Tab-separated table of C-alpha atoms in Angstrom:
chain	number	residue	atom	x	y	z
A	1	MET	CA	113.118	165.934	-169.526
A	2	LYS	CA	115.386	167.615	-167.165
A	3	GLN	CA	114.086	170.564	-165.177
A	4	ALA	CA	116.116	173.054	-166.289
A	5	GLU	CA	115.000	172.269	-169.732
A	6	LYS	CA	111.570	172.354	-168.995
A	7	ASN	CA	112.196	175.650	-167.313
A	8	ARG	CA	113.894	176.767	-170.652
A	9	LYS	CA	110.732	175.860	-172.713
A	10	SER	CA	108.205	177.174	-170.714
A	11	ARG	CA	110.272	180.656	-170.476
A	12	GLU	CA	110.329	180.415	-174.175
A	13	HIS	CA	106.903	179.721	-174.871
A	14	ILE	CA	105.882	182.644	-172.655
A	15	LEU	CA	108.210	184.799	-174.513
A	16	THR	CA	106.889	183.989	-177.677
A	17	HIS	CA	103.211	185.179	-176.613
A	18	ALA	CA	104.256	188.422	-174.683
A	19	PHE	CA	106.620	189.400	-177.846
A	20	ALA	CA	103.726	189.048	-180.070
A	21	GLU	CA	101.096	190.665	-177.701
A	22	PHE	CA	103.779	193.781	-177.074
A	23	ALA	CA	104.641	194.049	-180.806
A	24	ALA	CA	100.829	194.139	-181.451
A	25	HIS	CA	99.468	196.545	-178.746
A	26	GLY	CA	102.576	198.168	-177.120
A	27	TYR	CA	103.483	198.160	-173.615
A	28	ALA	CA	100.371	200.134	-172.602
A	29	GLY	CA	97.843	198.223	-174.857
A	30	SER	CA	99.086	194.939	-173.938
A	31	SER	CA	97.315	192.532	-171.413
A	32	LEU	CA	98.906	189.912	-169.279
A	33	ASN	CA	95.311	187.947	-169.719
A	34	LEU	CA	95.617	187.889	-173.402
A	35	ILE	CA	99.192	186.792	-173.111
A	36	CYS	CA	98.139	184.066	-170.971
A	37	ALA	CA	95.291	183.259	-173.289
A	38	ASP	CA	96.615	183.222	-176.496
A	39	GLY	CA	99.528	181.015	-175.307
A	40	GLY	CA	97.396	178.365	-172.801
A	41	ILE	CA	99.654	179.714	-170.120
A	42	SER	CA	98.315	179.895	-166.550
A	43	LYS	CA	98.816	182.911	-164.438
A	44	GLY	CA	100.640	181.157	-161.980
A	45	MET	CA	103.105	179.837	-164.541
A	46	LEU	CA	103.634	183.612	-166.079
A	47	TYR	CA	104.225	184.935	-162.780
A	48	HIS	CA	106.478	182.077	-161.501
A	49	TYR	CA	108.854	183.237	-164.535
A	50	TYR	CA	107.657	186.429	-164.953
A	51	PRO	CA	106.671	188.679	-161.696
A	52	ASN	CA	105.127	191.490	-163.275
A	53	LYS	CA	104.310	193.263	-166.511
A	54	ASP	CA	107.342	195.064	-166.693
A	55	ALA	CA	109.667	192.331	-166.002
A	56	LEU	CA	108.284	190.278	-169.159
A	57	TYR	CA	108.300	193.738	-171.394
A	58	LEU	CA	112.218	194.187	-170.411
A	59	ALA	CA	112.898	190.272	-171.499
A	60	CYS	CA	110.870	190.966	-174.946
A	61	ILE	CA	112.524	194.069	-175.223
A	62	GLU	CA	116.274	192.408	-174.440
A	63	LYS	CA	115.231	189.738	-176.862
A	64	LEU	CA	114.428	192.317	-179.702
A	65	PHE	CA	117.625	194.160	-179.903
A	66	ALA	CA	120.016	191.013	-179.211
A	67	GLU	CA	118.337	189.388	-182.197
A	68	MET	CA	118.768	192.193	-184.183
A	69	THR	CA	122.480	193.229	-182.990
A	70	ASP	CA	123.389	189.501	-183.872
A	71	TRP	CA	121.589	189.329	-187.204
A	72	LEU	CA	123.108	192.800	-188.582
A	73	SER	CA	126.464	191.894	-187.010
A	74	ALA	CA	126.586	188.915	-189.338
A	75	ARG	CA	125.032	190.670	-192.427
A	76	ILE	CA	127.012	193.886	-192.500
A	77	CYS	CA	130.482	194.597	-193.520
A	78	ILE	CA	131.163	198.189	-192.168
A	79	PRO	CA	134.430	198.911	-194.200
A	80	ASP	CA	132.632	198.224	-197.478
A	81	MET	CA	129.251	199.497	-196.601
A	82	THR	CA	127.101	202.877	-198.070
A	83	VAL	CA	124.443	204.462	-196.130
A	84	LYS	CA	122.023	203.458	-198.199
A	85	GLN	CA	123.581	199.390	-198.092
A	86	TYR	CA	123.090	199.834	-194.216
A	87	PHE	CA	119.703	200.809	-193.986
A	88	ALA	CA	118.533	198.470	-196.640
A	89	VAL	CA	120.085	195.419	-194.483
A	90	ARG	CA	118.025	196.933	-191.476
A	91	MET	CA	115.152	196.892	-193.446
A	92	GLN	CA	115.557	193.694	-194.670
A	93	PHE	CA	115.473	192.621	-191.005
A	94	PHE	CA	112.136	194.495	-190.588
A	95	GLN	CA	110.766	192.763	-193.540
A	96	GLN	CA	111.888	188.861	-192.549
A	97	HIS	CA	110.880	189.908	-189.013
A	98	PRO	CA	107.587	191.918	-188.894
A	99	ALA	CA	107.007	191.512	-185.182
A	100	HIS	CA	110.715	192.965	-184.331
A	101	ARG	CA	109.774	195.975	-186.500
A	102	GLN	CA	106.305	196.770	-184.643
A	103	LEU	CA	108.308	196.274	-181.076
A	104	PHE	CA	111.335	197.989	-182.106
A	105	TYR	CA	109.284	201.387	-183.493
A	106	ASP	CA	107.018	200.819	-180.689
A	107	VAL	CA	109.806	201.122	-178.166
A	108	LEU	CA	111.567	203.888	-180.041
A	109	MET	CA	108.588	206.028	-180.233
A	110	TYR	CA	106.441	205.128	-177.143
A	111	PRO	CA	108.661	203.674	-174.316
A	112	PRO	CA	107.436	203.239	-170.881
A	113	ALA	CA	108.650	206.265	-169.124
A	114	HIS	CA	109.005	204.448	-165.666
A	115	LEU	CA	111.340	201.767	-167.675
A	116	ALA	CA	113.483	204.129	-169.999
A	117	ASP	CA	116.646	203.586	-167.949
A	118	ARG	CA	116.237	199.634	-168.151
A	119	VAL	CA	115.005	199.910	-171.774
A	120	ASN	CA	118.123	201.724	-172.757
A	121	ALA	CA	120.263	199.253	-170.975
A	122	CYS	CA	118.787	196.594	-173.377
A	123	ARG	CA	119.849	198.683	-176.061
A	124	THR	CA	123.318	199.203	-175.568
A	125	ALA	CA	125.147	196.818	-177.760
A	126	PHE	CA	122.639	197.550	-180.607
A	127	ASP	CA	123.283	201.301	-180.206
A	128	ASP	CA	126.816	200.778	-180.221
A	129	LEU	CA	126.998	198.554	-183.437
A	130	ASN	CA	124.676	201.661	-184.909
A	131	ASN	CA	127.064	204.317	-183.776
A	132	THR	CA	130.280	202.115	-185.051
A	133	ALA	CA	128.176	201.638	-188.510
A	134	LEU	CA	127.246	204.966	-189.220
A	135	LEU	CA	130.538	206.656	-188.028
A	136	ALA	CA	132.483	204.337	-190.655
A	137	VAL	CA	129.987	204.836	-193.088
A	138	LEU	CA	129.811	208.480	-192.640
A	139	ALA	CA	133.633	208.782	-192.591
A	140	LYS	CA	133.712	207.960	-196.286
A	141	GLU	CA	131.187	210.665	-197.363
A	142	LYS	CA	131.935	213.889	-198.041
A	143	LEU	CA	129.572	215.946	-195.807
A	144	THR	CA	128.051	219.121	-196.821
A	145	GLY	CA	130.166	222.228	-195.138
A	146	ARG	CA	128.046	223.032	-192.344
A	147	LEU	CA	127.507	219.531	-190.926
A	148	SER	CA	129.961	217.900	-188.431
A	149	THR	CA	129.705	213.867	-188.420
A	150	GLU	CA	127.891	213.831	-185.055
A	151	ASP	CA	125.495	216.592	-186.383
A	152	ALA	CA	124.861	213.880	-189.269
A	153	ILE	CA	124.489	210.941	-186.851
A	154	ARG	CA	122.014	212.970	-184.801
A	155	GLN	CA	119.846	213.610	-187.998
A	156	PHE	CA	119.973	209.976	-189.210
A	157	ARG	CA	118.474	209.047	-184.938
A	158	ALA	CA	115.987	212.012	-186.173
A	159	PHE	CA	115.177	210.070	-189.392
A	160	VAL	CA	115.081	206.856	-187.672
A	161	ASN	CA	112.365	207.921	-185.241
A	162	PHE	CA	110.365	209.709	-187.719
A	163	LEU	CA	110.520	206.402	-190.004
A	164	GLY	CA	109.053	204.351	-187.187
A	165	VAL	CA	106.207	206.572	-186.713
A	166	TYR	CA	105.577	206.256	-190.543
A	167	ILE	CA	106.583	202.671	-190.791
A	168	ARG	CA	104.384	201.470	-187.490
A	169	GLU	CA	101.618	203.333	-189.062
A	170	ASP	CA	101.917	202.290	-192.619
A	171	ALA	CA	99.038	199.901	-194.151
A	172	THR	CA	99.977	199.956	-197.410
A	173	GLY	CA	102.984	197.127	-196.835
A	174	ASP	CA	105.050	199.059	-198.970
A	175	ALA	CA	106.964	200.867	-196.030
A	176	GLU	CA	110.283	199.173	-197.088
A	177	GLN	CA	110.034	201.248	-200.336
A	178	LYS	CA	108.750	204.315	-198.728
A	179	ALA	CA	111.556	204.441	-196.628
A	180	GLY	CA	114.316	203.925	-199.231
A	181	GLU	CA	112.484	207.010	-200.833
A	182	LEU	CA	112.341	208.788	-197.709
A	183	LEU	CA	116.169	207.994	-197.313
A	184	ASP	CA	117.338	209.534	-200.620
A	185	THR	CA	115.579	212.627	-199.530
A	186	LEU	CA	117.387	212.865	-196.149
A	187	LEU	CA	120.718	212.038	-198.214
A	188	TYR	CA	120.427	213.965	-201.573
A	189	GLY	CA	117.636	216.734	-200.615
A	190	LEU	CA	114.480	217.803	-202.167
A	191	ILE	CA	115.694	220.755	-203.867
A	192	ALA	CA	118.592	220.888	-206.250
A	193	ARG	CA	121.394	223.388	-206.199
């Protein structure tokens, strides 16, 4: 095996175990020692590829957003999609990738302050896709008279942040169904008019 292939496999092995650790415990609660122990990785090997916890965490965040963006891009058809369908596709991704769900909502709710700019840079392509999809979907809908499209997008972002806490802390296993119910409430309200 060539050295470049060995390096790629070593990086991938480290990243797999780090991703699981950060997803389970967040940045603050994660330990490089546990990553090494769980993966049978020497500290020297870890530091050879990732100089510190920050670099390893950012590599996991880059992986998270790249994989989410690629997966969603392959499955959404923006011109034909409704708001509910768009969020259903996102929830389908999280059903199939539970560690991604945990890490995604953890980074939304509890990003390490000292890495905020670099985390935001990792999510640029995801945010662009999300904004494009929401703008296209909302352009087909009739918003209430008092809301602009920008207001609606801002409220969707607040909804996603709230949903992050809700899903991250949900222990019943039916978080996706509950998320759909919450989305219905956001879209159609609690009180009939």
